[in-house]
Short mmCIF file of C-alpha atoms in Angstrom, two decimals:
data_model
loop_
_atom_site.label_atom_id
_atom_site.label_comp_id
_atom_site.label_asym_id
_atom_site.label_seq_id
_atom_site.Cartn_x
_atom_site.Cartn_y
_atom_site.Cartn_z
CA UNK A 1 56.27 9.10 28.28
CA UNK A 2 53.47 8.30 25.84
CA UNK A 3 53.14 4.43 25.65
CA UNK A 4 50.46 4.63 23.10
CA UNK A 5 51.35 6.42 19.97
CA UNK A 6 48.64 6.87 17.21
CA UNK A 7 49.08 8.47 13.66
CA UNK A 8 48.22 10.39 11.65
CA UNK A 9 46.74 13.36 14.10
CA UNK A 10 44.08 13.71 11.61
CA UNK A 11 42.69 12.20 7.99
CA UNK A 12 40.37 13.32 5.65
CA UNK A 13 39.05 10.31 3.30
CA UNK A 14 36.31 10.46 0.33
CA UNK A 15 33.11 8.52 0.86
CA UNK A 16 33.96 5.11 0.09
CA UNK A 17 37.61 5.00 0.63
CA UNK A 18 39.32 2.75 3.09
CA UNK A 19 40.89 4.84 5.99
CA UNK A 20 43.90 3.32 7.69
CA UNK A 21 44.36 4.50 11.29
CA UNK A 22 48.03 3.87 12.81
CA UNK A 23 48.73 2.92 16.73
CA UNK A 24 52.06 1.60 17.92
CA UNK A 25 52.61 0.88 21.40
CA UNK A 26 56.01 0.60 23.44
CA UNK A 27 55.04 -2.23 26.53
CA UNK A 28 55.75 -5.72 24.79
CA UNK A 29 53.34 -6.78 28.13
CA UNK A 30 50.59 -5.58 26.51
CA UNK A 31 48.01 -7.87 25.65
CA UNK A 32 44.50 -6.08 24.90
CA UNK A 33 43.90 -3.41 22.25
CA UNK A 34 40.60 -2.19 21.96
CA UNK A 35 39.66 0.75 19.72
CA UNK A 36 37.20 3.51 21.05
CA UNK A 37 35.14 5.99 19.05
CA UNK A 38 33.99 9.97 19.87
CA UNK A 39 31.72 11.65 17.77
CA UNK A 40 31.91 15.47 18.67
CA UNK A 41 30.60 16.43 21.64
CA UNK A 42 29.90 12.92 22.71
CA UNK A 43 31.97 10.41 25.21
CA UNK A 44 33.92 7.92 23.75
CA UNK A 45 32.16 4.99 23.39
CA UNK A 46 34.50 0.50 22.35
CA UNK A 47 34.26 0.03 18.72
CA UNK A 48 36.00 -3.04 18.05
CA UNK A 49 39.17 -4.82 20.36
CA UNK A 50 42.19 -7.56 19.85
CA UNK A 51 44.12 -9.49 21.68
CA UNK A 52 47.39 -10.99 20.24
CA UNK A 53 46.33 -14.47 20.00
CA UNK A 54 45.01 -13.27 17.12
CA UNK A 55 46.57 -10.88 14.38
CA UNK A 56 43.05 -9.68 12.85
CA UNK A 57 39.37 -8.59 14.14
CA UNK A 58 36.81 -8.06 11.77
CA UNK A 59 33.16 -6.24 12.50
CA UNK A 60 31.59 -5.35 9.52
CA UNK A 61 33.54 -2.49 7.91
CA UNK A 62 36.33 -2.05 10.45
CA UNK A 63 38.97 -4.54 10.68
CA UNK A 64 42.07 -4.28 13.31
CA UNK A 65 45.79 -5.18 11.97
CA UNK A 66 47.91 -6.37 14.59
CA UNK A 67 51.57 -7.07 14.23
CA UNK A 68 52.99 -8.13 17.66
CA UNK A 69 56.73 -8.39 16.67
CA UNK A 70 56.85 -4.60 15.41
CA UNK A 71 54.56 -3.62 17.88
CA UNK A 72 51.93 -2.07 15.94
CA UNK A 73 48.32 -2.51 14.92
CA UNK A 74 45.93 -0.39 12.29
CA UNK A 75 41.97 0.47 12.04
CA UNK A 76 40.79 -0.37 8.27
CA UNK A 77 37.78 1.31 7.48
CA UNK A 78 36.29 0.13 4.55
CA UNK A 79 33.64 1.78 2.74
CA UNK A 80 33.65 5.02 4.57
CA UNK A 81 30.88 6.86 5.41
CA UNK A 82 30.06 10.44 6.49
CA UNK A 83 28.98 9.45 9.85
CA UNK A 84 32.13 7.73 10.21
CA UNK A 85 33.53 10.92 11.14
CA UNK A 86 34.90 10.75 14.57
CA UNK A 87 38.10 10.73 16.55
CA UNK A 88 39.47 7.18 16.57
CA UNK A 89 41.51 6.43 20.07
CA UNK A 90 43.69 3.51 20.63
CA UNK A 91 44.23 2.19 23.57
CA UNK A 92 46.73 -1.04 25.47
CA UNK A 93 46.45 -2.63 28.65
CA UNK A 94 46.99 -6.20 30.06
CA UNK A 95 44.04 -7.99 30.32
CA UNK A 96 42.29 -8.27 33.49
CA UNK A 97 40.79 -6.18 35.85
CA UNK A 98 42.91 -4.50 37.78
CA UNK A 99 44.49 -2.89 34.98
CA UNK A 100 44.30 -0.03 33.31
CA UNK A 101 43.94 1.17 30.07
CA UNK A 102 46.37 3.52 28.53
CA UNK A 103 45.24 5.81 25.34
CA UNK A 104 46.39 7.53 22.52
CA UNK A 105 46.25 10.90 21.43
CA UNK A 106 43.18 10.10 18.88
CA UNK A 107 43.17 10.32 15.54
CA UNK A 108 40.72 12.79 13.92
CA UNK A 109 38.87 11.21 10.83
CA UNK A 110 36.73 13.49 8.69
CA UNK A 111 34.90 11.51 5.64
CA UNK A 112 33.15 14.09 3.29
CA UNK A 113 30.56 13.38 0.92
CA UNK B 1 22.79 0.71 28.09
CA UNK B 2 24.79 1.53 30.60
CA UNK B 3 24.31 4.65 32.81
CA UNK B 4 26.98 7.14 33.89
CA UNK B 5 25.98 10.75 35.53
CA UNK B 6 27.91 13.57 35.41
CA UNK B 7 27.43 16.70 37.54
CA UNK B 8 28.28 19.41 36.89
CA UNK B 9 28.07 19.08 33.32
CA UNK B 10 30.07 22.66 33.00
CA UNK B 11 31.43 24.76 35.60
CA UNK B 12 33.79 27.78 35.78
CA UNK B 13 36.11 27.72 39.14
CA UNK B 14 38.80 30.61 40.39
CA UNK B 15 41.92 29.59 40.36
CA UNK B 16 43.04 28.05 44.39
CA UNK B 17 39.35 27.40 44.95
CA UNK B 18 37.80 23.72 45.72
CA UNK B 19 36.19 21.87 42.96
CA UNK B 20 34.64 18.43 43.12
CA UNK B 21 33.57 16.82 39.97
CA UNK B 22 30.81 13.77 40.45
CA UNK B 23 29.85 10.66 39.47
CA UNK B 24 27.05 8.37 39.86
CA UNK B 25 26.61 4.67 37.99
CA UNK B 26 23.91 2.50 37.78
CA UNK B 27 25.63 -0.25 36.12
CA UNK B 28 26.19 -1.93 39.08
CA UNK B 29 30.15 -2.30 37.94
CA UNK B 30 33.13 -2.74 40.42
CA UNK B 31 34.97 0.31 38.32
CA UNK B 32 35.26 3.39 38.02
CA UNK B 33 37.76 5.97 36.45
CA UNK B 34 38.09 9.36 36.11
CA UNK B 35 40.55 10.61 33.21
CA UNK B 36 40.81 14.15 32.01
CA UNK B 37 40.94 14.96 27.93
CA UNK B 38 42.88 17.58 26.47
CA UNK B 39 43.22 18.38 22.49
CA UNK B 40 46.73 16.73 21.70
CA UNK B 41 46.81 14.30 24.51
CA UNK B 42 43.68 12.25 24.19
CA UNK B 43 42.34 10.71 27.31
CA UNK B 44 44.93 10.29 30.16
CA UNK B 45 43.74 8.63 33.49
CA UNK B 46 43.85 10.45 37.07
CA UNK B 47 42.34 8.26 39.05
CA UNK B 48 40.38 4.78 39.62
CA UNK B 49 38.87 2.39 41.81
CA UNK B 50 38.09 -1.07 41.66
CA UNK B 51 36.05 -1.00 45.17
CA UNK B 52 33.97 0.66 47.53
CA UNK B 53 36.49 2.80 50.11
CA UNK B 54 39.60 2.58 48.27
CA UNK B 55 41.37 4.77 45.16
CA UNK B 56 44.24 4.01 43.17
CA UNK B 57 45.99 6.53 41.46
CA UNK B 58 46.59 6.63 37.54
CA UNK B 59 49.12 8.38 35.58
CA UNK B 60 48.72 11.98 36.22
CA UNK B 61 47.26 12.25 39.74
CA UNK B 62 49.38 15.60 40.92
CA UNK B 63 46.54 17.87 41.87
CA UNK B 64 43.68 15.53 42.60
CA UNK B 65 41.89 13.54 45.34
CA UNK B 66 39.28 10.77 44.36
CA UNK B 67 36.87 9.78 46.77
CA UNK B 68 35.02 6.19 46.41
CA UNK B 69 31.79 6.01 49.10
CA UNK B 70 29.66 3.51 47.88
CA UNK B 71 30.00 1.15 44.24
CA UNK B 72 27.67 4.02 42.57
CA UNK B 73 29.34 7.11 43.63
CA UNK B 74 32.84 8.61 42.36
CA UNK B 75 34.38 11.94 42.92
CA UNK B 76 37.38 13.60 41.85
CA UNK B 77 38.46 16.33 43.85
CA UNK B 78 40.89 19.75 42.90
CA UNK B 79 42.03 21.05 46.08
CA UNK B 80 43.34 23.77 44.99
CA UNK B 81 42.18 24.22 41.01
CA UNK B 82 44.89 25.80 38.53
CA UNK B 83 44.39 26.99 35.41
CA UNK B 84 46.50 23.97 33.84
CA UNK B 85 43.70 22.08 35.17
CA UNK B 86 41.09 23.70 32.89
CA UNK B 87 39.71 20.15 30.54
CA UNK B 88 36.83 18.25 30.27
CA UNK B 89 37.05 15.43 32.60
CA UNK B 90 34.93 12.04 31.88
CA UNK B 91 34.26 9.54 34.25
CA UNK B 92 33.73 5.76 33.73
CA UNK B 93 32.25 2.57 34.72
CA UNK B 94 33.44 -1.05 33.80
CA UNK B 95 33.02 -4.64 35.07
CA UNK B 96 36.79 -4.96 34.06
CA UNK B 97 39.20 -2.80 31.96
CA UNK B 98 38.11 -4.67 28.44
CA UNK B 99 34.66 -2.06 28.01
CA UNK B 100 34.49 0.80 29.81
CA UNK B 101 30.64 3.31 29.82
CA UNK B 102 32.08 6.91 29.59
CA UNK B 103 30.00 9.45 31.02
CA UNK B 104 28.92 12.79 29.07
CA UNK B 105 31.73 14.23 30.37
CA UNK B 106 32.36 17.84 32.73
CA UNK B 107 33.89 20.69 31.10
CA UNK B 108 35.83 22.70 33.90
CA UNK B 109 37.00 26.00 33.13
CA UNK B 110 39.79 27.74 35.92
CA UNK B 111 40.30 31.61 35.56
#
């Protein structure tokens, strides 16, 4: 079963716009939400994470949502830019080491010019 | 910046032949991961290991062996490669599960 659900699939945006990425997640356990980044034919690289203590993370133009009772969280991105252009995974785990990280399907942002 | 090596970085394999995929870090991190990537299904994880001489298996291990030597060193193994195994496969390194350096990643091809 996928525990990580992420929508849409994929979203095209202007330059400038704000692009809203969706993740919703199904284990009420988890407690660490970090976003990763892949630009094509590159590995995925952490953009930004959250933990529920908190229901916002801001880093410059990309802000996390995170709404614990409907168990869902959303990537802002503000200000788009072309090299924004990427697919967007989220992924849920419980903190710690020994566990692992479960991802989404990726969402596929294009940003044109 | 962290380093993860891949090798091979491509490789074509007959289907019910032995492939091993590898993995070298010079992080000096406690874990490492291997997760295949498929358009559709993002990035789902085979196997890991959080030391030297031990594996634990991940959510779609069916068809794979991992193989842990020394804290650098990683490999994934297909016994017997089938063609639903044809991905690209990335490795990764982490001192916990909250960052994790991906590799470049292996594209594997089975005919």
């Amino acid at each position: 079963q996928q525990q990580v659900r992420q929508s849409p699939q994929s979203l095209t945006v202007w330059e400038g716009e704000t692009a809203i990425l969706n993740c919703s997640y199904e284990d009420s356990t988890f407690d660490y939400f970090p976003w990763y980044w892949q630009f094509p034919r590159e590995s995925p690289a952490l953009l930004i994470a959250i933990r529920p203590v908190s229901n916002k993370k801001e880093d410059g133009r990309f802000t996390i949502f995170f709404n614990k009772r409907e168990k869902k969280l959303s990537l802002h991105i503000t200000d788009s830019q072309p090299g924004d252009s990427a697919t967007y995974f989220c992924a849920a785990s419980l903190s710690g080491s020994f566990n692992k990280l479960t991802f989404g399907a990726g969402t596929r942002l294009a940003v044109c010019p | 910046e962290a380093a993860v090596t891949q090798s091979p970085r491509s490789k074509v394999a007959v289907t019910g032949g032995k492939v091993t995929l590898s993995c070298h870090q010079t992080n000096n991190h406690d874990y490492m991961y291997w997760y295949r990537q498929d358009t559709g299904h993002g990035l789902r994880l085979i196997h890991y290991s959080y030391v030297a001489d031990s594996t634990e298996k991940g959510d779609i291990p069916d068809g794979y062996k991992a193989s842990r030597p020394s804290q650098e060193n990683f490999s994934l193994i297909l016994e017997l490669a089938s063609l639903s195994q044809t991905a690209v496969y990335f490795c990764a390194s982490g001192i916990s599960n909250e960052r994790l350096f991906f590799g470049h990643g292996t594209k594997l091809s089975v005919l």
